Amino acid sequence: MYRKNVWKETKDHQSILDFSEGYKEFLSYGKTERLACAYAVKKLEENGFVNAEKLTSVKPGDKVFFINKKKNVCAFVLGNKPLKEGLRILGAHIDSPRLDLKENPFYERDGLALGDTHYYGGIKKYQWTTTPLALHGVVCKKDGSVIEVHLGDDPKDPVFGITELLVHLSADQLQKPGAKVVEGEDLDITLGSIPLEGEEKEPVKKMLLKLLKEKYDVEEEDFISAEIEVVPAGKARDFGLDRSMVASYGQDDRACAYTSLMGLIDAKKVEHTACCILVDKEEIGSVGATGAQSNFFLHAVARLAELSGAAHPLYDAHLILEASKMLSSDVSAGVDPLYESASEKKNAAFLGQGLVFNKYTGSRGKGGSNDANPEYYAWVRKAMDDAGVCWQNAELGRVDLGGGGTIAYILGNMNMNVIDAGVPLLSMHSPMEIVSKGDIYAAYKGYIAFIEAE
């Protein structure tokens, strides 16, 4: 069989371990799509990429990027071949399941100040109780100023959390199905308990608002136009006695975002123009102006064509995309020895066996799937094997058990060849996801091989 263990096949384990240090830094910093986008832009600029807004033309070898609403970034390395021969595209998403503060979040009950939330993406709600949480985001005031909020990840900061019913009083709760043990409206974070002196009505909430005013110069009504994300506190950590894995929030899909970004940056032989696009909103359907369904990517390609001298850039953009090849870089479900029955092992991904190709994802008969063309899959296989990349194939769990989607079908709608390619993950969509450092490195090498393949 073609499946090989990354650790056995890679003689230089130190390269794997060293690469994972940059990856952990990215995870620890980029806990929201805004922060992940900012990190990507900084990394691009450090490696010679220029914001396309500053340019009037481009030529082979140039490195450019586009930013969309501080939540998307699309970067290109101009190749030697004409754009109409197509791009090599690596596409990943940088949003992850989380909790968001509501527009009117703050209230007081039983001597505590709390923040009301709405969960984002698919989560097991009970996993988010009794875990330290941090707040990251922005508050946008009517005068146009934007205040950044970061609380809970600096060691000097307090952390926040969602309380849970003690087991001694949980007889009724424990009879509920897992989806109902903790319900959405119960995912409210505790924010404080000291009353403001001299206040009789909601004194603890007023103390909270006083502290926010002192620290950020914001009023309660300013949170109507805020975007505050509630995420697990703490840094990405080595996992396992052998330090072979990474434990962190947000590895779906920042595992593939980081490796795609670094694959683009580090690729040497770029004949076809190479691209890395990082998008938002995948966890809720890739909708909106910053999701993969927006026109941002199409317009970025059109602008690139215009900078290259195209007379009809938007028309050319459609032709360029039709001729392109893409890896939809997204994580896959790894086989968990504690839950083996969820996988059909002949067609499942295992930690440590490299980059995972999912010909299709979806659910209920491949619904919502891209289902890649076999001719393209064969080309991808050859590209990986020629470069000595460890890879494996998989489905997303047993048939009829569930499923999931990626951005692959959206780019496939542009009539390009697309296949899902990512890394296997344990505990997906939980506050602590697990990935093998070997697979992270194999994905990085595989993305470079894709860009450089004939």
Short mmCIF file of C-alpha atoms in Angstrom, two decimals:
data_model
loop_
_atom_site.label_atom_id
_atom_site.label_comp_id
_atom_site.label_asym_id
_atom_site.label_seq_id
_atom_site.Cartn_x
_atom_site.Cartn_y
_atom_site.Cartn_z
CA MET A 1 0.00 0.00 0.00
CA TYR A 2 1.01 3.63 -0.55
CA ARG A 3 0.36 4.63 3.06
CA LYS A 4 3.57 5.33 4.95
CA ASN A 5 4.38 6.61 8.41
CA VAL A 6 5.82 10.12 8.27
CA TRP A 7 8.13 9.54 11.22
CA LYS A 8 9.61 6.43 9.62
CA GLU A 9 9.97 8.00 6.19
CA THR A 10 11.49 11.28 7.38
CA LYS A 11 15.07 10.82 8.52
CA ASP A 12 15.39 14.35 9.85
CA HIS A 13 12.86 14.49 12.68
CA GLN A 14 14.25 17.83 13.76
CA SER A 15 12.83 19.45 10.61
CA ILE A 16 9.37 18.26 11.63
CA LEU A 17 9.78 19.54 15.18
CA ASP A 18 11.22 22.89 14.06
CA PHE A 19 8.39 23.49 11.60
CA SER A 20 5.84 22.84 14.32
CA GLU A 21 7.24 25.67 16.45
CA GLY A 22 6.15 28.27 13.89
CA TYR A 23 2.83 26.48 13.59
CA LYS A 24 2.21 26.66 17.35
CA GLU A 25 3.06 30.36 17.32
CA PHE A 26 0.43 30.90 14.61
CA LEU A 27 -2.21 28.96 16.56
CA SER A 28 -1.48 30.81 19.80
CA TYR A 29 -1.76 34.21 18.12
CA GLY A 30 -4.38 33.70 15.42
CA LYS A 31 -7.38 32.65 17.48
CA THR A 32 -9.83 34.68 15.40
CA GLU A 33 -10.07 35.21 11.66
CA ARG A 34 -8.95 38.84 12.07
CA LEU A 35 -5.86 37.80 14.02
CA ALA A 36 -5.09 34.94 11.64
CA CYS A 37 -5.38 37.32 8.68
CA ALA A 38 -3.10 39.86 10.37
CA TYR A 39 -0.53 37.14 11.11
CA ALA A 40 -0.63 35.98 7.48
CA VAL A 41 -0.13 39.52 6.15
CA LYS A 42 2.83 40.07 8.48
CA LYS A 43 4.40 36.78 7.37
CA LEU A 44 3.84 37.64 3.70
CA GLU A 45 5.39 41.10 4.05
CA GLU A 46 8.40 39.61 5.84
CA ASN A 47 8.91 37.38 2.80
CA GLY A 48 8.75 40.06 0.12
CA PHE A 49 5.04 40.11 -0.76
CA VAL A 50 3.54 43.50 -1.59
CA ASN A 51 -0.03 44.73 -1.17
CA ALA A 52 -1.54 44.83 -4.67
CA GLU A 53 -3.07 48.24 -3.93
CA LYS A 54 0.43 49.72 -4.25
CA LEU A 55 1.11 48.25 -7.71
CA THR A 56 0.38 49.32 -11.28
CA SER A 57 1.77 46.20 -12.96
CA VAL A 58 3.19 42.76 -12.21
CA LYS A 59 5.63 40.38 -13.90
CA PRO A 60 6.81 36.79 -13.37
CA GLY A 61 8.47 36.37 -10.00
CA ASP A 62 6.48 39.13 -8.32
CA LYS A 63 4.77 38.38 -5.01
CA VAL A 64 1.51 40.18 -4.25
CA PHE A 65 -1.44 39.91 -1.88
CA PHE A 66 -4.98 41.23 -1.50
CA ILE A 67 -6.88 41.80 1.77
CA ASN A 68 -10.65 41.73 2.16
CA LYS A 69 -12.25 43.38 5.20
CA LYS A 70 -9.41 42.23 7.48
CA LYS A 71 -10.74 38.65 7.38
CA ASN A 72 -9.51 37.31 4.02
CA VAL A 73 -6.11 37.33 2.44
CA CYS A 74 -5.25 36.11 -1.04
CA ALA A 75 -1.57 35.89 -2.00
CA PHE A 76 0.06 35.13 -5.37
CA VAL A 77 3.51 34.29 -6.66
CA LEU A 78 3.56 35.13 -10.37
CA GLY A 79 4.82 32.19 -12.43
CA ASN A 80 6.61 32.03 -15.76
CA LYS A 81 3.61 30.65 -17.63
CA PRO A 82 0.75 32.92 -18.80
CA LEU A 83 -2.10 33.33 -16.33
CA LYS A 84 -4.50 31.77 -18.84
CA GLU A 85 -2.72 28.44 -18.32
CA GLY A 86 -4.24 28.44 -14.86
CA LEU A 87 -3.27 28.89 -11.24
CA ARG A 88 -2.16 26.43 -8.58
CA ILE A 89 -4.47 27.31 -5.70
CA LEU A 90 -4.24 26.39 -2.02
CA GLY A 91 -7.44 27.40 -0.22
CA ALA A 92 -8.12 27.12 3.52
CA HIS A 93 -10.44 28.75 6.04
CA ILE A 94 -9.33 30.67 9.13
CA ASP A 95 -12.57 30.74 11.11
CA SER A 96 -13.21 28.10 13.78
CA PRO A 97 -16.16 27.11 15.99
CA ARG A 98 -16.49 29.44 18.96
CA LEU A 99 -18.89 31.58 21.00
CA ASP A 100 -19.75 35.18 20.08
CA LEU A 101 -20.99 37.82 22.51
CA LYS A 102 -24.50 38.95 21.55
CA GLU A 103 -25.22 42.58 20.65
CA ASN A 104 -26.70 43.23 24.10
CA PRO A 105 -24.53 40.84 26.07
CA PHE A 106 -24.27 42.06 29.65
CA TYR A 107 -26.66 41.27 32.48
CA GLU A 108 -26.62 40.58 36.22
CA ARG A 109 -28.16 37.65 38.04
CA ASP A 110 -27.74 36.36 41.59
CA GLY A 111 -24.80 38.62 42.33
CA LEU A 112 -22.81 37.80 39.19
CA ALA A 113 -22.24 39.74 35.96
CA LEU A 114 -22.55 37.59 32.86
CA GLY A 115 -22.11 37.84 29.10
CA ASP A 116 -24.77 36.37 26.81
CA THR A 117 -23.39 34.42 23.81
CA HIS A 118 -24.47 32.75 20.59
CA TYR A 119 -22.39 29.80 19.43
CA TYR A 120 -20.79 29.85 15.97
CA GLY A 121 -20.39 26.68 13.95
CA GLY A 122 -20.92 23.08 14.95
CA ILE A 123 -20.00 22.37 18.57
CA LYS A 124 -20.81 19.95 21.35
CA LYS A 125 -22.06 22.60 23.75
CA TYR A 126 -21.19 20.72 26.92
CA GLN A 127 -17.48 20.79 25.94
CA TRP A 128 -17.35 24.55 26.47
CA THR A 129 -18.22 24.56 30.17
CA THR A 130 -15.58 24.72 32.92
CA THR A 131 -12.74 25.53 30.53
CA PRO A 132 -10.75 28.80 30.72
CA LEU A 133 -11.88 31.21 28.03
CA ALA A 134 -10.48 34.40 26.50
CA LEU A 135 -12.07 37.34 24.67
CA HIS A 136 -10.73 38.68 21.37
CA GLY A 137 -12.28 41.11 18.93
CA VAL A 138 -13.18 44.69 18.17
CA VAL A 139 -15.64 47.31 19.39
CA CYS A 140 -16.58 49.83 16.68
CA LYS A 141 -17.79 53.20 17.94
CA LYS A 142 -20.05 55.67 16.16
CA ASP A 143 -17.19 58.13 15.75
CA GLY A 144 -15.44 55.60 13.48
CA SER A 145 -12.83 54.47 15.98
CA VAL A 146 -12.16 50.74 16.34
CA ILE A 147 -11.08 49.43 19.73
CA GLU A 148 -9.28 46.09 19.88
CA VAL A 149 -10.15 43.84 22.81
CA HIS A 150 -7.78 41.08 23.96
CA LEU A 151 -8.41 39.58 27.39
CA GLY A 152 -7.46 36.20 28.78
CA ASP A 153 -4.36 35.09 26.88
CA ASP A 154 -1.75 37.30 28.52
CA PRO A 155 -0.56 35.53 31.71
CA LYS A 156 -1.37 38.73 33.61
CA ASP A 157 -4.99 38.72 32.38
CA PRO A 158 -7.97 37.16 34.10
CA VAL A 159 -9.75 34.34 32.30
CA PHE A 160 -13.47 33.74 31.90
CA GLY A 161 -15.67 30.68 31.75
CA ILE A 162 -19.04 28.97 31.71
CA THR A 163 -20.07 27.33 34.95
CA GLU A 164 -21.47 23.80 35.16
CA LEU A 165 -23.96 22.12 37.50
CA LEU A 166 -22.28 20.12 40.22
CA VAL A 167 -22.57 16.36 39.81
CA HIS A 168 -24.25 16.07 43.23
CA LEU A 169 -27.32 17.89 41.83
CA SER A 170 -27.19 16.52 38.28
CA ALA A 171 -29.55 13.55 38.49
CA ASP A 172 -32.09 15.17 36.13
CA GLN A 173 -29.48 16.75 33.85
CA LEU A 174 -27.69 13.44 33.29
CA GLN A 175 -30.87 11.88 31.92
CA LYS A 176 -30.85 14.31 28.99
CA PRO A 177 -29.36 13.46 25.57
CA GLY A 178 -25.92 14.95 24.88
CA ALA A 179 -27.35 17.70 22.67
CA LYS A 180 -29.53 18.91 25.54
CA VAL A 181 -27.21 18.53 28.56
CA VAL A 182 -26.16 22.14 28.02
CA GLU A 183 -28.34 24.27 25.74
CA GLY A 184 -27.36 27.27 23.66
CA GLU A 185 -28.90 29.92 25.90
CA ASP A 186 -26.96 28.48 28.85
CA LEU A 187 -23.55 29.19 27.29
CA ASP A 188 -23.13 32.49 29.12
CA ILE A 189 -19.75 33.50 30.48
CA THR A 190 -19.20 34.77 34.01
CA LEU A 191 -17.46 38.16 33.99
CA GLY A 192 -17.45 39.51 37.56
CA SER A 193 -18.88 39.59 41.08
CA ILE A 194 -17.90 42.89 42.80
CA PRO A 195 -20.75 45.46 43.13
CA LEU A 196 -20.11 49.09 42.31
CA GLU A 197 -20.27 51.11 45.50
CA GLY A 198 -23.34 53.30 45.83
CA GLU A 199 -25.39 51.41 43.21
CA GLU A 200 -28.48 49.45 44.16
CA LYS A 201 -29.73 48.29 40.75
CA GLU A 202 -27.42 45.84 38.90
CA PRO A 203 -24.33 47.01 40.83
CA VAL A 204 -22.12 44.14 39.58
CA LYS A 205 -22.99 44.77 35.96
CA LYS A 206 -22.30 48.48 36.51
CA MET A 207 -18.89 47.64 37.96
CA LEU A 208 -18.17 45.57 34.83
CA LEU A 209 -19.17 48.48 32.59
CA LYS A 210 -17.04 50.86 34.65
CA LEU A 211 -13.99 48.64 34.18
CA LEU A 212 -14.62 48.39 30.43
CA LYS A 213 -14.96 52.17 30.22
CA GLU A 214 -11.68 52.66 32.08
CA LYS A 215 -9.76 50.11 30.02
CA TYR A 216 -11.24 50.62 26.54
CA ASP A 217 -13.26 53.87 26.69
CA VAL A 218 -16.43 52.12 25.48
CA GLU A 219 -20.05 52.33 26.56
CA GLU A 220 -22.56 49.52 26.88
CA GLU A 221 -24.33 50.52 23.67
CA ASP A 222 -21.04 50.29 21.73
CA PHE A 223 -21.25 46.50 21.99
CA ILE A 224 -24.14 46.59 19.53
CA SER A 225 -21.49 47.22 16.86
CA ALA A 226 -18.85 44.93 18.33
CA GLU A 227 -17.42 41.58 17.34
CA ILE A 228 -16.13 39.84 20.46
CA GLU A 229 -15.26 36.17 20.08
CA VAL A 230 -15.03 33.85 23.07
CA VAL A 231 -12.31 31.24 22.57
CA PRO A 232 -10.28 28.87 24.76
CA ALA A 233 -7.52 30.64 26.66
CA GLY A 234 -3.90 29.52 26.57
CA LYS A 235 -1.22 28.70 24.05
CA ALA A 236 -0.84 25.75 21.71
CA ARG A 237 1.09 23.00 23.48
CA ASP A 238 3.10 19.91 22.65
CA PHE A 239 0.97 16.81 23.22
CA GLY A 240 2.27 13.39 24.23
CA LEU A 241 5.35 12.31 26.14
CA ASP A 242 7.26 12.16 22.85
CA ARG A 243 6.04 15.65 21.87
CA SER A 244 4.86 14.23 18.54
CA MET A 245 1.54 16.05 18.50
CA VAL A 246 0.06 19.52 19.02
CA ALA A 247 -2.90 20.26 21.28
CA SER A 248 -4.71 23.51 20.58
CA TYR A 249 -7.98 25.23 19.84
CA GLY A 250 -8.66 26.19 16.22
CA GLN A 251 -6.65 23.59 14.31
CA ASP A 252 -9.71 23.17 12.06
CA ASP A 253 -8.74 24.73 9.78
CA ARG A 254 -5.72 26.76 10.79
CA ALA A 255 -3.60 23.61 10.48
CA CYS A 256 -4.14 23.83 6.73
CA ALA A 257 -4.10 27.63 6.62
CA TYR A 258 -0.58 27.79 8.07
CA THR A 259 0.83 24.97 5.95
CA SER A 260 -0.75 26.44 2.80
CA LEU A 261 0.65 29.88 3.56
CA MET A 262 4.13 28.54 4.26
CA GLY A 263 3.95 26.25 1.24
CA LEU A 264 3.34 29.27 -0.99
CA ILE A 265 6.09 31.29 0.68
CA ASP A 266 8.68 28.51 0.51
CA ALA A 267 7.96 27.08 -2.96
CA LYS A 268 10.98 27.56 -5.24
CA LYS A 269 9.94 26.35 -8.69
CA VAL A 270 6.86 28.36 -9.67
CA GLU A 271 5.94 27.91 -13.32
CA HIS A 272 2.15 28.27 -12.99
CA THR A 273 1.17 31.27 -10.87
CA ALA A 274 0.66 29.99 -7.32
CA CYS A 275 -1.99 31.23 -4.92
CA CYS A 276 -2.96 30.84 -1.28
CA ILE A 277 -6.39 32.09 -0.27
CA LEU A 278 -7.54 32.17 3.35
CA VAL A 279 -11.28 32.66 3.85
CA ASP A 280 -13.81 33.22 6.62
CA LYS A 281 -17.27 31.82 7.44
CA GLU A 282 -16.65 28.21 6.33
CA GLU A 283 -18.06 26.91 9.60
CA ILE A 284 -21.44 28.50 8.86
CA GLY A 285 -21.67 27.78 5.14
CA SER A 286 -19.00 30.03 3.57
CA VAL A 287 -21.57 32.82 3.29
CA GLY A 288 -21.26 36.59 3.33
CA ALA A 289 -18.74 39.07 2.01
CA THR A 290 -15.78 37.28 3.62
CA GLY A 291 -16.84 33.69 2.90
CA ALA A 292 -15.70 31.59 -0.04
CA GLN A 293 -19.00 32.28 -1.82
CA SER A 294 -18.23 36.00 -2.09
CA ASN A 295 -16.76 37.57 -5.23
CA PHE A 296 -13.53 38.54 -3.48
CA PHE A 297 -11.41 35.79 -5.02
CA LEU A 298 -12.81 36.27 -8.52
CA HIS A 299 -12.12 40.00 -8.33
CA ALA A 300 -8.61 39.41 -6.97
CA VAL A 301 -7.83 37.19 -9.96
CA ALA A 302 -9.35 39.81 -12.28
CA ARG A 303 -7.22 42.52 -10.70
CA LEU A 304 -4.15 40.31 -11.10
CA ALA A 305 -5.01 39.86 -14.77
CA GLU A 306 -5.39 43.62 -15.13
CA LEU A 307 -2.00 44.22 -13.51
CA SER A 308 -0.57 41.68 -15.96
CA GLY A 309 -1.90 43.71 -18.91
CA ALA A 310 -5.20 41.97 -19.72
CA ALA A 311 -7.61 44.01 -21.83
CA HIS A 312 -10.69 42.26 -20.41
CA PRO A 313 -9.62 41.25 -16.90
CA LEU A 314 -12.96 40.00 -15.54
CA TYR A 315 -13.55 37.82 -18.59
CA ASP A 316 -9.96 36.60 -18.39
CA ALA A 317 -10.42 35.79 -14.70
CA HIS A 318 -13.12 33.25 -15.54
CA LEU A 319 -10.85 31.60 -18.12
CA ILE A 320 -7.93 31.58 -15.68
CA LEU A 321 -10.00 29.89 -12.98
CA GLU A 322 -11.38 27.29 -15.39
CA ALA A 323 -7.81 26.31 -16.25
CA SER A 324 -6.71 26.19 -12.60
CA LYS A 325 -5.98 23.34 -10.22
CA MET A 326 -6.85 23.60 -6.53
CA LEU A 327 -6.30 21.81 -3.27
CA SER A 328 -9.10 22.67 -0.87
CA SER A 329 -6.94 22.55 2.22
CA ASP A 330 -9.13 21.34 5.06
CA VAL A 331 -8.74 18.89 7.90
CA SER A 332 -10.13 15.36 7.93
CA ALA A 333 -11.31 13.10 10.74
CA GLY A 334 -8.49 10.96 12.12
CA VAL A 335 -9.19 7.47 13.46
CA ASP A 336 -9.52 7.70 17.24
CA PRO A 337 -8.74 4.40 19.01
CA LEU A 338 -11.42 5.25 21.59
CA TYR A 339 -14.08 5.63 18.86
CA GLU A 340 -12.98 3.23 16.13
CA SER A 341 -16.58 2.37 15.19
CA ALA A 342 -17.01 5.88 13.72
CA SER A 343 -14.60 5.03 10.89
CA GLU A 344 -14.44 2.51 8.05
CA LYS A 345 -10.74 1.81 8.35
CA LYS A 346 -9.99 0.94 4.72
CA ASN A 347 -11.03 4.48 3.84
CA ALA A 348 -10.02 6.43 6.92
CA ALA A 349 -7.20 8.76 7.92
CA PHE A 350 -4.67 7.90 10.62
CA LEU A 351 -2.43 10.27 12.56
CA GLY A 352 1.16 10.09 11.41
CA GLN A 353 0.44 8.82 7.89
CA GLY A 354 0.63 12.16 6.15
CA LEU A 355 -1.45 14.47 4.00
CA VAL A 356 -5.07 13.29 3.58
CA PHE A 357 -6.96 13.39 0.29
CA ASN A 358 -10.75 13.30 0.48
CA LYS A 359 -12.16 12.66 -2.98
CA TYR A 360 -15.50 13.68 -1.53
CA THR A 361 -16.94 14.82 1.79
CA GLY A 362 -20.61 15.68 2.29
CA SER A 363 -23.30 13.59 3.92
CA ARG A 364 -26.43 11.60 3.06
CA GLY A 365 -25.14 10.28 -0.26
CA LYS A 366 -22.29 12.79 -0.72
CA GLY A 367 -24.68 15.74 -0.43
CA GLY A 368 -22.84 19.06 -0.48
CA SER A 369 -19.67 17.44 -1.79
CA ASN A 370 -17.28 18.36 -4.57
CA ASP A 371 -16.40 14.73 -5.52
CA ALA A 372 -13.18 15.29 -7.46
CA ASN A 373 -12.66 13.99 -11.00
CA PRO A 374 -10.52 10.81 -11.06
CA GLU A 375 -8.29 12.20 -13.82
CA TYR A 376 -7.33 15.07 -11.55
CA TYR A 377 -6.91 12.78 -8.56
CA ALA A 378 -4.44 10.69 -10.60
CA TRP A 379 -2.45 13.83 -11.46
CA VAL A 380 -2.34 14.78 -7.76
CA ARG A 381 -1.23 11.28 -6.76
CA LYS A 382 1.66 11.44 -9.22
CA ALA A 383 2.68 14.89 -7.96
CA MET A 384 2.84 13.61 -4.38
CA ASP A 385 4.67 10.39 -5.23
CA ASP A 386 7.21 12.15 -7.46
CA ALA A 387 8.05 14.47 -4.56
CA GLY A 388 8.18 11.66 -1.98
CA VAL A 389 5.30 13.09 0.07
CA CYS A 390 3.62 10.81 2.61
CA TRP A 391 -0.12 10.84 1.88
CA GLN A 392 -3.29 8.85 2.46
CA ASN A 393 -6.89 8.80 1.31
CA ALA A 394 -10.00 8.96 3.47
CA GLU A 395 -13.71 9.52 3.80
CA LEU A 396 -15.14 11.62 6.60
CA GLY A 397 -16.36 8.75 8.77
CA ARG A 398 -18.70 5.84 8.17
CA VAL A 399 -21.50 6.12 5.60
CA ASP A 400 -24.76 7.38 7.15
CA LEU A 401 -23.04 8.35 10.40
CA GLY A 402 -22.74 12.06 9.63
CA GLY A 403 -20.41 14.04 7.45
CA GLY A 404 -19.27 17.56 6.76
CA GLY A 405 -18.33 20.01 4.05
CA THR A 406 -15.50 22.25 2.89
CA ILE A 407 -15.03 25.10 0.41
CA ALA A 408 -14.16 22.63 -2.39
CA TYR A 409 -17.56 22.63 -4.10
CA ILE A 410 -17.66 26.44 -4.16
CA LEU A 411 -14.44 26.72 -6.14
CA GLY A 412 -15.51 23.71 -8.17
CA ASN A 413 -18.48 25.80 -9.27
CA MET A 414 -15.94 27.92 -11.15
CA ASN A 415 -15.29 24.86 -13.32
CA MET A 416 -11.80 24.18 -12.00
CA ASN A 417 -10.37 20.88 -10.77
CA VAL A 418 -10.55 20.72 -6.96
CA ILE A 419 -9.85 18.05 -4.36
CA ASP A 420 -9.81 18.23 -0.57
CA ALA A 421 -6.36 17.82 0.96
CA GLY A 422 -5.53 18.34 4.61
CA VAL A 423 -4.41 16.72 7.84
CA PRO A 424 -6.17 14.22 10.12
CA LEU A 425 -7.46 15.62 13.38
CA LEU A 426 -8.68 14.16 16.67
CA SER A 427 -11.37 15.85 18.80
CA MET A 428 -12.41 18.07 15.88
CA HIS A 429 -14.50 21.15 16.80
CA SER A 430 -13.67 20.78 20.48
CA PRO A 431 -11.80 23.38 22.57
CA MET A 432 -8.70 21.15 22.35
CA GLU A 433 -8.01 19.52 18.98
CA ILE A 434 -5.09 17.13 18.40
CA VAL A 435 -2.88 16.85 15.31
CA SER A 436 0.36 15.03 14.51
CA LYS A 437 3.40 17.21 13.86
CA GLY A 438 4.39 14.68 11.22
CA ASP A 439 1.16 15.27 9.31
CA ILE A 440 1.57 19.03 9.56
CA TYR A 441 5.01 18.72 7.98
CA ALA A 442 3.75 16.30 5.31
CA ALA A 443 0.98 18.76 4.40
CA TYR A 444 3.50 21.58 4.06
CA LYS A 445 5.72 19.44 1.80
CA GLY A 446 2.68 18.25 -0.16
CA TYR A 447 1.48 21.78 -0.81
CA ILE A 448 4.91 22.74 -2.12
CA ALA A 449 4.90 19.64 -4.35
CA PHE A 450 1.49 20.66 -5.72
CA ILE A 451 2.73 24.15 -6.61
CA GLU A 452 5.93 22.84 -8.22
CA ALA A 453 4.48 19.85 -10.12
CA GLU A 454 4.59 19.75 -13.93
#
